[in-house]
Amino acid sequence: MSASQTNTPPSATPQANAPQLALSAVHFSYRRPGEAARVVLKGADMAVPRGAFALLTGPSGAGKSTLLRLFCRLEEPDAGRVLLAGEPVDALIPAILRRRVSYLQQTPVVVPGSVRENLLLPFGFKVSAGQNPPGDAELSAGLARLAAGDIPLSQEAGTLSVGQRQRLCLVRALLTRPEVLLLDEPVSALDADSARAVLDAAEGFCLDDGGTVVLVSHAAFAPARVVPLRYELSGGALSWTPAS
């Protein structure tokens, strides 16, 4: 039985075989001038082992996206620790952290240029120096795996639908071979077949590549090939639900 299939919540304490991702007693609040602080996390603990698939649910506005942003240091906790493989994320060079941890926002981000140029964008960064960029065959195969094989590589990315952009961004992330995928509502704009292709790719990232996934969804669902770790965020409390 894999770490993602156990009914025992993993420890969030750094150790030699530390979880791939962890929160330890994390507090986070949003503060705006003239307004009371809005508490998002109150002493949250979370541990996601390497190769696990974690499903994070909760009501709209609970702070699920904020939790993902903490893992890639787009937000900083008020207190507590955010860890990657037992190491505090604030000890890592940001460019290296974001190469190891790939975050796909709910609103997909593309830049002016073709689909090909968008897929190859990470390979132009200094952190990718010495890494050969994939060729057209690999790019097209990546799109096809996500039910987007009908999108020409030469097409302007700005003309794609939101659902097509979401799949483009996931292909781009997978091409960089990160350790962790943080997916924020990745199937919210997709039809059933496209959504299944995206979820299959996320599950394959765990099962075939040994990667770790944290997927945010408004509604609970049952992945086809993995038994997920289930977390719920509500009212500042992050709770863990044993697998049934």
Short mmCIF file of C-alpha atoms in Angstrom, two decimals:
data_model
loop_
_atom_site.label_atom_id
_atom_site.label_comp_id
_atom_site.label_asym_id
_atom_site.label_seq_id
_atom_site.Cartn_x
_atom_site.Cartn_y
_atom_site.Cartn_z
CA MET A 1 0.00 0.00 0.00
CA SER A 2 1.38 3.39 -0.99
CA ALA A 3 1.71 6.41 1.29
CA SER A 4 -1.38 7.91 -0.35
CA GLN A 5 -3.45 4.85 0.60
CA THR A 6 -2.81 4.72 4.33
CA ASN A 7 -5.45 5.63 6.94
CA THR A 8 -2.78 7.09 9.24
CA PRO A 9 -2.19 10.83 8.81
CA PRO A 10 1.50 11.41 8.01
CA SER A 11 3.66 13.46 10.33
CA ALA A 12 4.55 17.03 9.33
CA THR A 13 7.83 16.94 11.26
CA PRO A 14 11.02 17.22 9.13
CA GLN A 15 13.08 14.03 9.19
CA ALA A 16 15.29 11.93 6.96
CA ASN A 17 12.25 10.55 5.11
CA ALA A 18 10.28 13.78 5.33
CA PRO A 19 7.03 14.31 3.42
CA GLN A 20 7.43 15.93 0.03
CA LEU A 21 5.22 18.82 1.16
CA ALA A 22 4.29 19.85 4.68
CA LEU A 23 2.74 22.60 6.74
CA SER A 24 3.67 22.75 10.41
CA ALA A 25 1.52 24.92 12.72
CA VAL A 26 0.94 27.46 9.94
CA HIS A 27 -1.08 30.61 10.56
CA PHE A 28 -2.07 32.96 7.76
CA SER A 29 -4.40 35.96 7.59
CA TYR A 30 -5.18 38.56 4.97
CA ARG A 31 -4.90 42.12 6.23
CA ARG A 32 -6.21 45.20 4.45
CA PRO A 33 -5.94 48.76 5.75
CA GLY A 34 -8.99 49.70 7.77
CA GLU A 35 -10.36 46.14 7.84
CA ALA A 36 -10.18 43.34 10.36
CA ALA A 37 -7.81 40.51 9.48
CA ARG A 38 -9.43 37.60 7.65
CA VAL A 39 -8.08 34.35 9.04
CA VAL A 40 -7.33 31.70 6.42
CA LEU A 41 -5.26 29.17 8.38
CA LYS A 42 -5.13 28.63 12.14
CA GLY A 43 -2.28 26.37 13.19
CA ALA A 44 -2.59 24.20 10.09
CA ASP A 45 -0.68 20.94 9.76
CA MET A 46 -0.48 19.01 6.50
CA ALA A 47 1.83 16.33 5.17
CA VAL A 48 1.85 14.94 1.66
CA PRO A 49 4.29 12.06 1.06
CA ARG A 50 6.33 11.77 -2.11
CA GLY A 51 4.24 10.21 -4.86
CA ALA A 52 0.92 10.96 -3.17
CA PHE A 53 -2.20 12.57 -4.60
CA ALA A 54 -3.79 15.03 -2.16
CA LEU A 55 -7.28 16.38 -2.78
CA LEU A 56 -8.10 19.69 -1.07
CA THR A 57 -11.75 20.70 -0.88
CA GLY A 58 -13.72 23.38 0.95
CA PRO A 59 -16.20 26.18 0.40
CA SER A 60 -15.52 29.01 -2.00
CA GLY A 61 -13.36 31.69 -0.37
CA ALA A 62 -12.01 29.36 2.32
CA GLY A 63 -8.41 29.92 1.21
CA LYS A 64 -7.61 26.81 -0.81
CA SER A 65 -5.73 28.78 -3.45
CA THR A 66 -3.84 30.61 -0.71
CA LEU A 67 -2.65 27.28 0.67
CA LEU A 68 -1.22 26.35 -2.72
CA ARG A 69 0.46 29.75 -2.96
CA LEU A 70 2.16 29.17 0.40
CA PHE A 71 3.82 26.03 -0.95
CA CYS A 72 5.48 27.97 -3.78
CA ARG A 73 6.18 31.09 -1.69
CA LEU A 74 3.79 33.39 -3.46
CA GLU A 75 2.45 34.01 0.05
CA GLU A 76 4.35 33.99 3.35
CA PRO A 77 2.88 32.52 6.57
CA ASP A 78 2.36 34.69 9.64
CA ALA A 79 3.74 31.84 11.75
CA GLY A 80 4.74 28.21 11.33
CA ARG A 81 6.75 26.45 8.66
CA VAL A 82 6.17 25.47 5.05
CA LEU A 83 8.45 22.60 4.00
CA LEU A 84 9.57 20.92 0.79
CA ALA A 85 11.18 17.53 1.43
CA GLY A 86 11.88 18.63 5.00
CA GLU A 87 13.51 21.93 4.03
CA PRO A 88 11.86 25.31 4.69
CA VAL A 89 10.77 26.80 1.38
CA ASP A 90 12.10 30.21 2.43
CA ALA A 91 15.59 28.69 2.46
CA LEU A 92 15.39 27.85 -1.24
CA ILE A 93 16.24 30.12 -4.17
CA PRO A 94 12.82 31.12 -5.59
CA ALA A 95 13.69 30.09 -9.16
CA ILE A 96 14.79 26.65 -7.97
CA LEU A 97 11.72 26.27 -5.76
CA ARG A 98 9.37 27.06 -8.63
CA ARG A 99 11.18 24.63 -10.87
CA ARG A 100 10.69 21.88 -8.30
CA VAL A 101 7.12 22.93 -7.47
CA SER A 102 4.91 23.83 -10.42
CA TYR A 103 1.76 25.83 -9.64
CA LEU A 104 -1.14 25.99 -12.11
CA GLN A 105 -3.50 28.80 -11.25
CA GLN A 106 -7.25 28.54 -11.73
CA THR A 107 -6.98 31.27 -14.37
CA PRO A 108 -4.38 29.92 -16.83
CA VAL A 109 -1.54 32.24 -17.81
CA VAL A 110 -0.30 32.39 -21.40
CA VAL A 111 2.00 34.94 -23.02
CA PRO A 112 1.74 36.54 -26.47
CA GLY A 113 3.01 34.10 -29.06
CA SER A 114 2.25 30.67 -30.44
CA VAL A 115 1.29 27.53 -28.56
CA ARG A 116 4.80 26.24 -29.30
CA GLU A 117 6.43 29.34 -27.82
CA ASN A 118 4.30 29.05 -24.70
CA LEU A 119 5.16 25.39 -24.20
CA LEU A 120 8.87 26.13 -24.59
CA LEU A 121 8.80 29.20 -22.33
CA PRO A 122 10.36 27.55 -19.23
CA PHE A 123 13.31 26.28 -21.26
CA GLY A 124 14.47 29.85 -21.90
CA PHE A 125 14.99 30.55 -18.20
CA LYS A 126 18.45 30.52 -16.64
CA VAL A 127 17.43 27.74 -14.26
CA SER A 128 16.94 25.49 -17.32
CA ALA A 129 20.42 26.12 -18.73
CA GLY A 130 21.86 22.95 -20.22
CA GLN A 131 18.49 21.24 -20.59
CA ASN A 132 17.51 20.44 -24.15
CA PRO A 133 14.06 21.78 -25.04
CA PRO A 134 11.56 19.23 -26.36
CA GLY A 135 10.91 19.00 -30.09
CA ASP A 136 7.61 19.39 -31.87
CA ALA A 137 6.82 15.68 -31.67
CA GLU A 138 7.05 15.70 -27.88
CA LEU A 139 5.05 18.92 -27.64
CA SER A 140 2.28 17.51 -29.83
CA ALA A 141 2.25 14.24 -27.90
CA GLY A 142 1.87 16.15 -24.64
CA LEU A 143 -1.14 18.03 -25.99
CA ALA A 144 -2.66 14.82 -27.35
CA ARG A 145 -2.45 13.14 -23.94
CA LEU A 146 -4.65 15.92 -22.57
CA ALA A 147 -7.25 15.70 -25.34
CA ALA A 148 -5.81 18.79 -27.01
CA GLY A 149 -4.05 17.18 -29.94
CA ASP A 150 -6.14 19.19 -32.39
CA ILE A 151 -4.45 22.45 -31.35
CA PRO A 152 -1.74 23.42 -33.89
CA LEU A 153 1.59 24.37 -32.36
CA SER A 154 1.60 27.45 -34.58
CA GLN A 155 -1.74 28.74 -33.27
CA GLU A 156 -1.67 31.96 -31.25
CA ALA A 157 -2.08 31.03 -27.59
CA GLY A 158 -4.25 34.07 -27.01
CA THR A 159 -6.95 32.63 -29.27
CA LEU A 160 -7.40 29.49 -27.16
CA SER A 161 -10.41 28.91 -24.94
CA VAL A 162 -9.95 28.90 -21.17
CA GLY A 163 -10.11 25.11 -21.12
CA GLN A 164 -7.50 24.83 -23.87
CA ARG A 165 -5.25 27.25 -21.99
CA GLN A 166 -5.58 25.16 -18.83
CA ARG A 167 -4.41 22.08 -20.70
CA LEU A 168 -1.58 23.98 -22.40
CA CYS A 169 -0.35 25.15 -19.00
CA LEU A 170 -0.48 21.62 -17.59
CA VAL A 171 1.48 20.25 -20.55
CA ARG A 172 4.04 23.03 -20.06
CA ALA A 173 4.39 22.11 -16.40
CA LEU A 174 4.78 18.40 -17.08
CA LEU A 175 7.46 19.04 -19.70
CA THR A 176 9.69 20.61 -17.02
CA ARG A 177 9.46 17.42 -14.89
CA PRO A 178 8.79 19.05 -11.51
CA GLU A 179 8.68 17.15 -8.23
CA VAL A 180 5.30 18.62 -7.28
CA LEU A 181 2.20 19.77 -9.16
CA LEU A 182 -0.15 22.23 -7.44
CA LEU A 183 -3.39 22.27 -9.43
CA ASP A 184 -6.04 24.89 -8.68
CA GLU A 185 -9.42 23.78 -10.08
CA PRO A 186 -7.75 22.34 -13.21
CA VAL A 187 -10.95 20.94 -14.72
CA SER A 188 -13.36 23.77 -13.91
CA ALA A 189 -13.66 24.90 -17.56
CA LEU A 190 -13.50 21.47 -19.22
CA ASP A 191 -16.02 19.04 -20.63
CA ALA A 192 -16.18 15.54 -19.16
CA ASP A 193 -13.77 13.91 -21.64
CA SER A 194 -11.17 16.67 -21.34
CA ALA A 195 -11.49 16.67 -17.55
CA ARG A 196 -10.88 12.92 -17.46
CA ALA A 197 -7.76 13.34 -19.61
CA VAL A 198 -6.40 15.99 -17.24
CA LEU A 199 -7.10 13.88 -14.15
CA ASP A 200 -5.52 10.84 -15.84
CA ALA A 201 -2.39 12.92 -16.47
CA ALA A 202 -2.28 14.07 -12.84
CA GLU A 203 -2.71 10.51 -11.59
CA GLY A 204 -0.04 9.29 -14.02
CA PHE A 205 2.34 11.95 -12.69
CA CYS A 206 2.05 10.23 -9.29
CA LEU A 207 1.94 6.60 -10.36
CA ASP A 208 4.36 6.62 -13.29
CA ASP A 209 6.73 9.50 -12.46
CA GLY A 210 6.72 9.39 -8.65
CA GLY A 211 5.54 12.99 -8.51
CA THR A 212 3.37 14.58 -5.84
CA VAL A 213 0.04 16.29 -6.57
CA VAL A 214 -2.10 18.66 -4.53
CA LEU A 215 -5.35 19.31 -6.38
CA VAL A 216 -7.91 21.90 -5.29
CA SER A 217 -11.55 21.24 -6.10
CA HIS A 218 -14.83 22.71 -4.88
CA ALA A 219 -16.37 19.24 -4.95
CA ALA A 220 -15.01 15.93 -3.74
CA PHE A 221 -14.47 13.26 -6.39
CA ALA A 222 -12.88 9.85 -6.65
CA PRO A 223 -9.76 9.62 -8.84
CA ALA A 224 -9.80 6.51 -11.00
CA ARG A 225 -6.37 5.05 -10.23
CA VAL A 226 -5.19 6.46 -6.90
CA VAL A 227 -6.58 6.65 -3.38
CA PRO A 228 -6.13 10.32 -2.46
CA LEU A 229 -5.26 11.96 0.80
CA ARG A 230 -8.34 14.07 1.50
CA TYR A 231 -8.09 17.43 3.21
CA GLU A 232 -10.81 20.01 3.80
CA LEU A 233 -10.27 23.69 4.55
CA SER A 234 -13.11 25.57 6.22
CA GLY A 235 -13.22 28.44 8.71
CA GLY A 236 -9.44 28.51 9.04
CA ALA A 237 -9.26 24.84 10.03
CA LEU A 238 -7.52 22.28 7.83
CA SER A 239 -8.81 18.77 8.52
CA TRP A 240 -7.72 15.38 7.25
CA THR A 241 -10.21 12.66 6.31
CA PRO A 242 -9.12 8.99 6.31
CA ALA A 243 -9.58 7.06 3.09
CA SER A 244 -12.78 5.03 3.09
#
